[in-house]
Amino acid sequence: MVLNIKRASSLDGATVNVQDVLKPFDHQVGGHTPFTSLPNGHLLKPCVERELYFYQKMPKSLKSIAPLCCSTIQGSSVSTFDDSCVNCRQHQLENVVIPESIEGSPILNKRKLSKNFIVLSDLTYRMKSPRILDLKLGTRQHGDQATVAKIACMTAKCQSTTSAALGIRLCGMKRPPSESQNQISINKYEGRQMGKIELFLALQQFFDVPENVLELVQTKLLAIRGVLNDTERVRLFGASLLIVIESEIKESTPIENLVRIKVVDFANATFGGFQGDNIYEGKDEGSILGLDTLLGIVKR
């Protein structure tokens, strides 16, 4: 995939094909910066250079539990990975326009993210009514590059929420309405106020799904746990577990297409030898604790 990315403010009245303009991603429930949708099941995510480099250097073991990353973009430089999807390897995407509403975002300007992007697979792609859960994973969120003030802030946040004791914290949740259920929407601020009981009740509502779907959730969570249990010197500081489940289940829908679970957000994550970070021996016990907590909730 080759992206000719332009800023809407730089077009000086030029005619733009509306199909070329990035569209807002309607299913985002967490994160600091807005994602936008690209064709054929891809998302364009603004990111810091560190996360971009993490995807470029990510160990093979972690790639299996992360969303597929097809390309990284630094200014006008686009790098497409050898293991990107067939569509990205065979097709060229031209004249992608970043709307002024996105390029002018105070968050983007403050964090200087507007020149760095990653092209990721959209876990909600072709789902008609996805229920989406974003759980902050692990007992520590700050990375080795954090300032003293940032370390203090993030440590206090972990200690005052369910992160420290349970290894997970609710960062965003959306369950669409149905004939028998009202819509449920929870943001990260509400998630920070939850104790153990409130968190468990919210997750039980999210995982109110047929038994065969819940079994698939367990299988996928166990697979991620297995990867982390077998991987040394990895720490997923600040990462999240993103769980997407299709609510509209039809008999013709393959069961494997109903549940997608991946680890996302690697801006603070590290592995042995990455960018001069500290070397952490052993397994990421904090993230494994979070997965064990979640597995205890979804098992019936």
PDB file of C-alpha atoms in Angstrom:
ATOM      1  CA  MET A   1       0.000   0.000   0.000  1.00  0.00           C
ATOM      2  CA  VAL A   2       1.339   3.418  -0.944  1.00  0.00           C
ATOM      3  CA  LEU A   3      -0.382   6.326   0.779  1.00  0.00           C
ATOM      4  CA  ASN A   4      -0.232   9.784  -0.717  1.00  0.00           C
ATOM      5  CA  ILE A   5      -1.389  11.584   2.421  1.00  0.00           C
ATOM      6  CA  LYS A   6      -2.342  15.232   2.187  1.00  0.00           C
ATOM      7  CA  ARG A   7      -3.653  17.750   4.671  1.00  0.00           C
ATOM      8  CA  ALA A   8      -7.032  19.243   3.829  1.00  0.00           C
ATOM      9  CA  SER A   9      -5.736  22.700   4.791  1.00  0.00           C
ATOM     10  CA  SER A  10      -3.006  22.488   2.156  1.00  0.00           C
ATOM     11  CA  LEU A  11      -5.285  21.831  -0.818  1.00  0.00           C
ATOM     12  CA  ASP A  12      -6.159  25.507  -1.422  1.00  0.00           C
ATOM     13  CA  GLY A  13      -9.639  24.857  -2.714  1.00  0.00           C
ATOM     14  CA  ALA A  14      -8.688  21.930  -4.934  1.00  0.00           C
ATOM     15  CA  THR A  15     -11.436  19.463  -5.727  1.00  0.00           C
ATOM     16  CA  VAL A  16     -11.197  16.337  -3.596  1.00  0.00           C
ATOM     17  CA  ASN A  17     -12.969  13.071  -4.248  1.00  0.00           C
ATOM     18  CA  VAL A  18     -15.046  12.469  -1.128  1.00  0.00           C
ATOM     19  CA  GLN A  19     -13.969   8.810  -1.190  1.00  0.00           C
ATOM     20  CA  ASP A  20     -10.384   9.917  -0.667  1.00  0.00           C
ATOM     21  CA  VAL A  21     -11.116  11.722   2.578  1.00  0.00           C
ATOM     22  CA  LEU A  22     -10.497   9.730   5.719  1.00  0.00           C
ATOM     23  CA  LYS A  23     -13.658   8.841   7.597  1.00  0.00           C
ATOM     24  CA  PRO A  24     -14.027   8.878  11.378  1.00  0.00           C
ATOM     25  CA  PHE A  25     -13.883   5.482  13.054  1.00  0.00           C
ATOM     26  CA  ASP A  26     -17.211   5.067  14.808  1.00  0.00           C
ATOM     27  CA  HIS A  27     -16.312   2.150  17.069  1.00  0.00           C
ATOM     28  CA  GLN A  28     -13.426   3.602  19.075  1.00  0.00           C
ATOM     29  CA  VAL A  29     -14.050   3.270  22.827  1.00  0.00           C
ATOM     30  CA  GLY A  30     -10.586   4.111  24.232  1.00  0.00           C
ATOM     31  CA  GLY A  31      -7.318   5.805  23.409  1.00  0.00           C
ATOM     32  CA  HIS A  32      -6.115   9.406  23.368  1.00  0.00           C
ATOM     33  CA  THR A  33      -6.217  10.172  19.657  1.00  0.00           C
ATOM     34  CA  PRO A  34      -8.940   9.656  17.054  1.00  0.00           C
ATOM     35  CA  PHE A  35      -8.577   6.793  14.604  1.00  0.00           C
ATOM     36  CA  THR A  36      -9.850   7.080  11.042  1.00  0.00           C
ATOM     37  CA  SER A  37     -11.081   4.403   8.671  1.00  0.00           C
ATOM     38  CA  LEU A  38      -9.322   3.313   5.516  1.00  0.00           C
ATOM     39  CA  PRO A  39     -10.845   1.014   2.878  1.00  0.00           C
ATOM     40  CA  ASN A  40     -10.819  -2.779   3.082  1.00  0.00           C
ATOM     41  CA  GLY A  41     -10.798  -3.145   6.838  1.00  0.00           C
ATOM     42  CA  HIS A  42      -7.918  -0.878   7.850  1.00  0.00           C
ATOM     43  CA  LEU A  43      -7.475   1.905  10.381  1.00  0.00           C
ATOM     44  CA  LEU A  44      -5.084   4.839  10.336  1.00  0.00           C
ATOM     45  CA  LYS A  45      -3.779   5.467  13.837  1.00  0.00           C
ATOM     46  CA  PRO A  46      -1.690   8.520  14.767  1.00  0.00           C
ATOM     47  CA  CYS A  47       1.164   7.426  17.014  1.00  0.00           C
ATOM     48  CA  VAL A  48       4.415   8.456  18.647  1.00  0.00           C
ATOM     49  CA  GLU A  49       7.634   7.323  17.011  1.00  0.00           C
ATOM     50  CA  ARG A  50       8.248   4.791  19.746  1.00  0.00           C
ATOM     51  CA  GLU A  51       5.089   2.825  18.941  1.00  0.00           C
ATOM     52  CA  LEU A  52       5.857   3.013  15.236  1.00  0.00           C
ATOM     53  CA  TYR A  53       9.323   1.538  15.870  1.00  0.00           C
ATOM     54  CA  PHE A  54       7.815  -1.088  18.168  1.00  0.00           C
ATOM     55  CA  TYR A  55       5.663  -2.383  15.308  1.00  0.00           C
ATOM     56  CA  GLN A  56       8.675  -2.332  12.998  1.00  0.00           C
ATOM     57  CA  LYS A  57      10.806  -4.368  15.434  1.00  0.00           C
ATOM     58  CA  MET A  58       8.107  -6.405  17.180  1.00  0.00           C
ATOM     59  CA  PRO A  59       9.139  -9.976  18.053  1.00  0.00           C
ATOM     60  CA  LYS A  60       7.366 -12.645  16.032  1.00  0.00           C
ATOM     61  CA  SER A  61       5.758 -14.077  19.146  1.00  0.00           C
ATOM     62  CA  LEU A  62       3.940 -10.792  19.826  1.00  0.00           C
ATOM     63  CA  LYS A  63       2.725 -10.356  16.261  1.00  0.00           C
ATOM     64  CA  SER A  64       0.303 -13.238  16.762  1.00  0.00           C
ATOM     65  CA  ILE A  65      -1.509 -11.394  19.564  1.00  0.00           C
ATOM     66  CA  ALA A  66      -1.381  -7.877  18.045  1.00  0.00           C
ATOM     67  CA  PRO A  67      -3.525  -6.436  15.232  1.00  0.00           C
ATOM     68  CA  LEU A  68      -1.988  -6.904  11.805  1.00  0.00           C
ATOM     69  CA  CYS A  69       0.119  -3.842  11.000  1.00  0.00           C
ATOM     70  CA  CYS A  70       0.464  -3.412   7.245  1.00  0.00           C
ATOM     71  CA  SER A  71       2.356  -0.105   7.033  1.00  0.00           C
ATOM     72  CA  THR A  72       4.080   2.580   9.049  1.00  0.00           C
ATOM     73  CA  ILE A  73       4.155   6.204   7.910  1.00  0.00           C
ATOM     74  CA  GLN A  74       6.700   8.850   8.894  1.00  0.00           C
ATOM     75  CA  GLY A  75       5.984  12.056   7.044  1.00  0.00           C
ATOM     76  CA  SER A  76       6.218  11.124   3.354  1.00  0.00           C
ATOM     77  CA  SER A  77       8.053   7.855   4.059  1.00  0.00           C
ATOM     78  CA  VAL A  78       5.846   4.751   3.900  1.00  0.00           C
ATOM     79  CA  SER A  79       7.094   1.284   4.873  1.00  0.00           C
ATOM     80  CA  THR A  80       4.917  -1.717   4.029  1.00  0.00           C
ATOM     81  CA  PHE A  81       5.697  -4.947   5.847  1.00  0.00           C
ATOM     82  CA  ASP A  82       6.395  -8.234   4.091  1.00  0.00           C
ATOM     83  CA  ASP A  83       3.645  -9.910   6.115  1.00  0.00           C
ATOM     84  CA  SER A  84       1.036  -7.248   5.367  1.00  0.00           C
ATOM     85  CA  CYS A  85      -2.359  -8.293   4.000  1.00  0.00           C
ATOM     86  CA  VAL A  86      -2.781  -9.212   0.345  1.00  0.00           C
ATOM     87  CA  ASN A  87      -4.771  -6.052  -0.359  1.00  0.00           C
ATOM     88  CA  CYS A  88      -1.997  -3.789   0.930  1.00  0.00           C
ATOM     89  CA  ARG A  89       0.641  -5.635  -1.061  1.00  0.00           C
ATOM     90  CA  GLN A  90      -1.298  -5.516  -4.331  1.00  0.00           C
ATOM     91  CA  HIS A  91      -3.172  -2.218  -4.311  1.00  0.00           C
ATOM     92  CA  GLN A  92      -2.157   1.389  -4.178  1.00  0.00           C
ATOM     93  CA  LEU A  93      -4.168   3.920  -2.205  1.00  0.00           C
ATOM     94  CA  GLU A  94      -3.810   7.444  -3.568  1.00  0.00           C
ATOM     95  CA  ASN A  95      -4.749  10.920  -2.436  1.00  0.00           C
ATOM     96  CA  VAL A  96      -5.760  10.155   1.122  1.00  0.00           C
ATOM     97  CA  VAL A  97      -6.763  13.427   2.774  1.00  0.00           C
ATOM     98  CA  ILE A  98      -6.512  14.119   6.494  1.00  0.00           C
ATOM     99  CA  PRO A  99      -9.549  16.310   7.357  1.00  0.00           C
ATOM    100  CA  GLU A 100      -8.899  19.592   9.123  1.00  0.00           C
ATOM    101  CA  SER A 101     -10.954  18.347  12.070  1.00  0.00           C
ATOM    102  CA  ILE A 102      -8.298  15.691  12.641  1.00  0.00           C
ATOM    103  CA  GLU A 103      -5.123  17.531  11.643  1.00  0.00           C
ATOM    104  CA  GLY A 104      -6.123  20.482  13.805  1.00  0.00           C
ATOM    105  CA  SER A 105      -6.839  18.402  16.897  1.00  0.00           C
ATOM    106  CA  PRO A 106      -5.254  19.983  19.992  1.00  0.00           C
ATOM    107  CA  ILE A 107      -4.170  16.491  21.082  1.00  0.00           C
ATOM    108  CA  LEU A 108      -2.385  15.870  17.808  1.00  0.00           C
ATOM    109  CA  ASN A 109      -0.614  19.201  17.931  1.00  0.00           C
ATOM    110  CA  LYS A 110       0.309  18.863  21.602  1.00  0.00           C
ATOM    111  CA  ARG A 111       1.713  15.371  21.216  1.00  0.00           C
ATOM    112  CA  LYS A 112       3.223  16.000  17.768  1.00  0.00           C
ATOM    113  CA  LEU A 113       1.586  12.922  16.296  1.00  0.00           C
ATOM    114  CA  SER A 114       0.529  14.297  12.944  1.00  0.00           C
ATOM    115  CA  LYS A 115       3.562  12.967  11.028  1.00  0.00           C
ATOM    116  CA  ASN A 116       3.549   9.406  12.363  1.00  0.00           C
ATOM    117  CA  PHE A 117       0.892   6.829  11.586  1.00  0.00           C
ATOM    118  CA  ILE A 118       0.404   3.080  11.548  1.00  0.00           C
ATOM    119  CA  VAL A 119      -2.028   1.226   9.294  1.00  0.00           C
ATOM    120  CA  LEU A 120      -3.731  -1.497  11.332  1.00  0.00           C
ATOM    121  CA  SER A 121      -6.418  -4.084  10.754  1.00  0.00           C
ATOM    122  CA  ASP A 122      -9.879  -3.050  11.962  1.00  0.00           C
ATOM    123  CA  LEU A 123     -11.170  -5.677  14.405  1.00  0.00           C
ATOM    124  CA  THR A 124     -14.754  -4.544  13.800  1.00  0.00           C
ATOM    125  CA  TYR A 125     -14.518  -4.979  10.023  1.00  0.00           C
ATOM    126  CA  ARG A 126     -17.684  -6.497   8.523  1.00  0.00           C
ATOM    127  CA  MET A 127     -19.364  -6.803  11.897  1.00  0.00           C
ATOM    128  CA  LYS A 128     -22.901  -5.408  11.853  1.00  0.00           C
ATOM    129  CA  SER A 129     -23.379  -4.772  15.560  1.00  0.00           C
ATOM    130  CA  PRO A 130     -20.115  -5.178  17.474  1.00  0.00           C
ATOM    131  CA  ARG A 131     -19.856  -5.006  21.221  1.00  0.00           C
ATOM    132  CA  ILE A 132     -16.449  -3.578  22.107  1.00  0.00           C
ATOM    133  CA  LEU A 133     -14.375  -3.749  25.282  1.00  0.00           C
ATOM    134  CA  ASP A 134     -11.068  -1.981  25.967  1.00  0.00           C
ATOM    135  CA  LEU A 135      -9.264  -3.163  29.101  1.00  0.00           C
ATOM    136  CA  LYS A 136      -6.010  -1.598  30.272  1.00  0.00           C
ATOM    137  CA  LEU A 137      -3.749  -4.571  30.868  1.00  0.00           C
ATOM    138  CA  GLY A 138      -1.171  -5.121  33.602  1.00  0.00           C
ATOM    139  CA  THR A 139      -0.212  -3.631  36.953  1.00  0.00           C
ATOM    140  CA  ARG A 140       2.093  -0.923  35.563  1.00  0.00           C
ATOM    141  CA  GLN A 141       1.361   1.551  32.787  1.00  0.00           C
ATOM    142  CA  HIS A 142       4.411   3.844  32.531  1.00  0.00           C
ATOM    143  CA  GLY A 143       7.336   3.057  30.271  1.00  0.00           C
ATOM    144  CA  ASP A 144      11.039   3.358  30.953  1.00  0.00           C
ATOM    145  CA  GLN A 145      11.143   6.699  29.150  1.00  0.00           C
ATOM    146  CA  ALA A 146       8.597   8.317  31.489  1.00  0.00           C
ATOM    147  CA  THR A 147       9.483  11.402  33.521  1.00  0.00           C
ATOM    148  CA  VAL A 148       9.473  11.330  37.323  1.00  0.00           C
ATOM    149  CA  ALA A 149       6.162  13.200  37.343  1.00  0.00           C
ATOM    150  CA  LYS A 150       4.636  10.798  34.827  1.00  0.00           C
ATOM    151  CA  ILE A 151       5.784   7.780  36.822  1.00  0.00           C
ATOM    152  CA  ALA A 152       4.204   9.178  39.971  1.00  0.00           C
ATOM    153  CA  CYS A 153       0.940   9.959  38.164  1.00  0.00           C
ATOM    154  CA  MET A 154       0.636   6.579  36.449  1.00  0.00           C
ATOM    155  CA  THR A 155       1.620   4.648  39.576  1.00  0.00           C
ATOM    156  CA  ALA A 156      -1.000   6.469  41.623  1.00  0.00           C
ATOM    157  CA  LYS A 157      -3.604   5.747  38.936  1.00  0.00           C
ATOM    158  CA  CYS A 158      -2.825   2.033  39.044  1.00  0.00           C
ATOM    159  CA  GLN A 159      -2.928   1.944  42.849  1.00  0.00           C
ATOM    160  CA  SER A 160      -6.250   3.791  43.047  1.00  0.00           C
ATOM    161  CA  THR A 161      -7.996   1.594  40.465  1.00  0.00           C
ATOM    162  CA  THR A 162      -8.420  -2.115  39.807  1.00  0.00           C
ATOM    163  CA  SER A 163      -5.132  -2.239  37.862  1.00  0.00           C
ATOM    164  CA  ALA A 164      -2.848  -2.947  40.827  1.00  0.00           C
ATOM    165  CA  ALA A 165      -4.868  -5.781  42.365  1.00  0.00           C
ATOM    166  CA  LEU A 166      -6.509  -7.327  39.296  1.00  0.00           C
ATOM    167  CA  GLY A 167      -4.206  -6.473  36.375  1.00  0.00           C
ATOM    168  CA  ILE A 168      -7.066  -4.968  34.361  1.00  0.00           C
ATOM    169  CA  ARG A 169      -8.962  -1.674  34.323  1.00  0.00           C
ATOM    170  CA  LEU A 170     -11.952  -0.795  32.170  1.00  0.00           C
ATOM    171  CA  CYS A 171     -10.988   1.916  29.665  1.00  0.00           C
ATOM    172  CA  GLY A 172     -14.025   1.763  27.398  1.00  0.00           C
ATOM    173  CA  MET A 173     -17.014  -0.437  26.731  1.00  0.00           C
ATOM    174  CA  LYS A 174     -19.904  -0.347  24.305  1.00  0.00           C
ATOM    175  CA  ARG A 175     -22.690  -2.885  24.069  1.00  0.00           C
ATOM    176  CA  PRO A 176     -25.227  -2.035  21.342  1.00  0.00           C
ATOM    177  CA  PRO A 177     -28.951  -2.154  22.086  1.00  0.00           C
ATOM    178  CA  SER A 178     -31.086  -5.166  21.252  1.00  0.00           C
ATOM    179  CA  GLU A 179     -34.742  -6.147  21.578  1.00  0.00           C
ATOM    180  CA  SER A 180     -34.230  -7.227  25.185  1.00  0.00           C
ATOM    181  CA  GLN A 181     -31.288  -5.027  26.264  1.00  0.00           C
ATOM    182  CA  ASN A 182     -30.548  -1.336  26.413  1.00  0.00           C
ATOM    183  CA  GLN A 183     -27.319   0.107  25.074  1.00  0.00           C
ATOM    184  CA  ILE A 184     -24.462   0.260  27.554  1.00  0.00           C
ATOM    185  CA  SER A 185     -21.605   2.723  27.160  1.00  0.00           C
ATOM    186  CA  ILE A 186     -18.801   3.202  29.716  1.00  0.00           C
ATOM    187  CA  ASN A 187     -15.845   5.548  29.293  1.00  0.00           C
ATOM    188  CA  LYS A 188     -12.381   5.470  30.849  1.00  0.00           C
ATOM    189  CA  TYR A 189     -13.261   7.971  33.562  1.00  0.00           C
ATOM    190  CA  GLU A 190     -16.120   5.790  34.771  1.00  0.00           C
ATOM    191  CA  GLY A 191     -13.820   2.791  34.549  1.00  0.00           C
ATOM    192  CA  ARG A 192     -11.307   4.436  36.883  1.00  0.00           C
ATOM    193  CA  GLN A 193     -14.023   4.813  39.528  1.00  0.00           C
ATOM    194  CA  MET A 194     -14.928   1.123  39.477  1.00  0.00           C
ATOM    195  CA  GLY A 195     -14.022  -1.216  42.279  1.00  0.00           C
ATOM    196  CA  LYS A 196     -13.765  -4.968  41.893  1.00  0.00           C
ATOM    197  CA  ILE A 197     -17.511  -5.616  42.185  1.00  0.00           C
ATOM    198  CA  GLU A 198     -18.506  -2.850  39.746  1.00  0.00           C
ATOM    199  CA  LEU A 199     -15.931  -4.066  37.234  1.00  0.00           C
ATOM    200  CA  PHE A 200     -17.106  -7.655  37.474  1.00  0.00           C
ATOM    201  CA  LEU A 201     -20.751  -6.640  37.007  1.00  0.00           C
ATOM    202  CA  ALA A 202     -19.925  -4.552  33.929  1.00  0.00           C
ATOM    203  CA  LEU A 203     -17.918  -7.378  32.382  1.00  0.00           C
ATOM    204  CA  GLN A 204     -20.658  -9.890  33.092  1.00  0.00           C
ATOM    205  CA  GLN A 205     -23.040  -7.655  31.144  1.00  0.00           C
ATOM    206  CA  PHE A 206     -20.578  -7.454  28.263  1.00  0.00           C
ATOM    207  CA  PHE A 207     -20.056 -11.209  28.160  1.00  0.00           C
ATOM    208  CA  ASP A 208     -23.768 -11.999  28.208  1.00  0.00           C
ATOM    209  CA  VAL A 209     -23.428 -14.023  25.011  1.00  0.00           C
ATOM    210  CA  PRO A 210     -24.273 -17.570  23.852  1.00  0.00           C
ATOM    211  CA  GLU A 211     -22.219 -20.373  25.377  1.00  0.00           C
ATOM    212  CA  ASN A 212     -20.403 -21.250  22.149  1.00  0.00           C
ATOM    213  CA  VAL A 213     -19.318 -17.632  21.712  1.00  0.00           C
ATOM    214  CA  LEU A 214     -18.104 -17.461  25.301  1.00  0.00           C
ATOM    215  CA  GLU A 215     -16.088 -20.636  24.781  1.00  0.00           C
ATOM    216  CA  LEU A 216     -14.383 -18.981  21.821  1.00  0.00           C
ATOM    217  CA  VAL A 217     -13.593 -15.956  24.004  1.00  0.00           C
ATOM    218  CA  GLN A 218     -11.962 -18.256  26.546  1.00  0.00           C
ATOM    219  CA  THR A 219      -9.972 -20.043  23.838  1.00  0.00           C
ATOM    220  CA  LYS A 220      -8.604 -16.774  22.444  1.00  0.00           C
ATOM    221  CA  LEU A 221      -7.756 -15.408  25.910  1.00  0.00           C
ATOM    222  CA  LEU A 222      -5.933 -18.622  26.783  1.00  0.00           C
ATOM    223  CA  ALA A 223      -3.969 -18.373  23.529  1.00  0.00           C
ATOM    224  CA  ILE A 224      -2.808 -14.851  24.395  1.00  0.00           C
ATOM    225  CA  ARG A 225      -1.953 -15.963  27.913  1.00  0.00           C
ATOM    226  CA  GLY A 226       0.044 -18.848  26.467  1.00  0.00           C
ATOM    227  CA  VAL A 227       2.096 -16.494  24.293  1.00  0.00           C
ATOM    228  CA  LEU A 228       2.915 -14.218  27.222  1.00  0.00           C
ATOM    229  CA  ASN A 229       3.682 -17.180  29.459  1.00  0.00           C
ATOM    230  CA  ASP A 230       6.183 -18.480  26.896  1.00  0.00           C
ATOM    231  CA  THR A 231       7.780 -15.111  26.098  1.00  0.00           C
ATOM    232  CA  GLU A 232      10.694 -13.754  28.116  1.00  0.00           C
ATOM    233  CA  ARG A 233      11.787 -10.127  28.580  1.00  0.00           C
ATOM    234  CA  VAL A 234       8.547  -8.577  27.270  1.00  0.00           C
ATOM    235  CA  ARG A 235       6.622  -5.975  29.243  1.00  0.00           C
ATOM    236  CA  LEU A 236       3.365  -4.614  27.859  1.00  0.00           C
ATOM    237  CA  PHE A 237       3.379  -1.420  29.914  1.00  0.00           C
ATOM    238  CA  GLY A 238       0.318   0.675  29.049  1.00  0.00           C
ATOM    239  CA  ALA A 239      -1.092  -1.833  26.564  1.00  0.00           C
ATOM    240  CA  SER A 240      -4.768  -2.754  26.340  1.00  0.00           C
ATOM    241  CA  LEU A 241      -6.746  -5.856  25.581  1.00  0.00           C
ATOM    242  CA  LEU A 242      -9.284  -5.095  22.851  1.00  0.00           C
ATOM    243  CA  ILE A 243     -12.217  -7.521  22.640  1.00  0.00           C
ATOM    244  CA  VAL A 244     -14.807  -7.327  19.858  1.00  0.00           C
ATOM    245  CA  ILE A 245     -17.845  -9.623  19.698  1.00  0.00           C
ATOM    246  CA  GLU A 246     -20.566  -9.618  17.050  1.00  0.00           C
ATOM    247  CA  SER A 247     -23.998  -9.162  18.636  1.00  0.00           C
ATOM    248  CA  GLU A 248     -26.045 -10.022  15.544  1.00  0.00           C
ATOM    249  CA  ILE A 249     -25.424 -13.739  15.204  1.00  0.00           C
ATOM    250  CA  LYS A 250     -26.816 -15.554  12.192  1.00  0.00           C
ATOM    251  CA  GLU A 251     -26.742 -19.263  11.508  1.00  0.00           C
ATOM    252  CA  SER A 252     -24.671 -18.640   8.375  1.00  0.00           C
ATOM    253  CA  THR A 253     -21.953 -16.718  10.245  1.00  0.00           C
ATOM    254  CA  PRO A 254     -18.864 -18.842  10.935  1.00  0.00           C
ATOM    255  CA  ILE A 255     -18.265 -19.005  14.664  1.00  0.00           C
ATOM    256  CA  GLU A 256     -14.624 -17.943  14.251  1.00  0.00           C
ATOM    257  CA  ASN A 257     -15.783 -14.598  12.782  1.00  0.00           C
ATOM    258  CA  LEU A 258     -17.781 -13.664  15.875  1.00  0.00           C
ATOM    259  CA  VAL A 259     -14.921 -12.938  18.281  1.00  0.00           C
ATOM    260  CA  ARG A 260     -11.700 -10.963  17.778  1.00  0.00           C
ATOM    261  CA  ILE A 261      -9.272 -10.298  20.632  1.00  0.00           C
ATOM    262  CA  LYS A 262      -5.915  -8.551  20.353  1.00  0.00           C
ATOM    263  CA  VAL A 263      -3.412  -6.665  22.481  1.00  0.00           C
ATOM    264  CA  VAL A 264      -3.135  -3.020  21.351  1.00  0.00           C
ATOM    265  CA  ASP A 265      -1.316   0.208  22.233  1.00  0.00           C
ATOM    266  CA  PHE A 266       2.442  -0.369  22.456  1.00  0.00           C
ATOM    267  CA  ALA A 267       3.716   3.176  23.037  1.00  0.00           C
ATOM    268  CA  ASN A 268       5.183   2.190  26.436  1.00  0.00           C
ATOM    269  CA  ALA A 269       5.764  -1.526  25.840  1.00  0.00           C
ATOM    270  CA  THR A 270       9.234  -2.996  25.589  1.00  0.00           C
ATOM    271  CA  PHE A 271      11.192  -6.172  24.928  1.00  0.00           C
ATOM    272  CA  GLY A 272      14.822  -7.171  25.393  1.00  0.00           C
ATOM    273  CA  GLY A 273      17.095  -4.778  23.506  1.00  0.00           C
ATOM    274  CA  PHE A 274      14.400  -2.318  22.404  1.00  0.00           C
ATOM    275  CA  GLN A 275      15.656   1.280  22.241  1.00  0.00           C
ATOM    276  CA  GLY A 276      18.057   0.894  25.155  1.00  0.00           C
ATOM    277  CA  ASP A 277      15.261   0.144  27.652  1.00  0.00           C
ATOM    278  CA  ASN A 278      15.813  -1.746  30.876  1.00  0.00           C
ATOM    279  CA  ILE A 279      16.080  -5.513  30.525  1.00  0.00           C
ATOM    280  CA  TYR A 280      13.281  -7.279  32.385  1.00  0.00           C
ATOM    281  CA  GLU A 281      13.903 -10.913  33.104  1.00  0.00           C
ATOM    282  CA  GLY A 282      11.139 -13.479  33.094  1.00  0.00           C
ATOM    283  CA  LYS A 283       7.507 -13.139  32.053  1.00  0.00           C
ATOM    284  CA  ASP A 284       5.120 -10.197  32.164  1.00  0.00           C
ATOM    285  CA  GLU A 285       3.375 -11.276  35.356  1.00  0.00           C
ATOM    286  CA  GLY A 286       1.242  -8.120  35.498  1.00  0.00           C
ATOM    287  CA  SER A 287      -0.358  -8.788  32.116  1.00  0.00           C
ATOM    288  CA  ILE A 288      -0.776 -12.486  32.917  1.00  0.00           C
ATOM    289  CA  LEU A 289      -2.555 -11.516  36.152  1.00  0.00           C
ATOM    290  CA  GLY A 290      -4.996  -9.418  34.127  1.00  0.00           C
ATOM    291  CA  LEU A 291      -5.707 -12.290  31.754  1.00  0.00           C
ATOM    292  CA  ASP A 292      -6.241 -14.664  34.673  1.00  0.00           C
ATOM    293  CA  THR A 293      -8.675 -12.200  36.247  1.00  0.00           C
ATOM    294  CA  LEU A 294     -10.615 -11.950  33.003  1.00  0.00           C
ATOM    295  CA  LEU A 295     -10.636 -15.709  32.465  1.00  0.00           C
ATOM    296  CA  GLY A 296     -12.089 -16.104  35.951  1.00  0.00           C
ATOM    297  CA  ILE A 297     -14.937 -13.789  34.991  1.00  0.00           C
ATOM    298  CA  VAL A 298     -15.841 -15.341  31.631  1.00  0.00           C
ATOM    299  CA  LYS A 299     -15.796 -18.933  32.850  1.00  0.00           C
ATOM    300  CA  ARG A 300     -19.268 -20.165  33.706  1.00  0.00           C
TER     301      ARG A 300
END
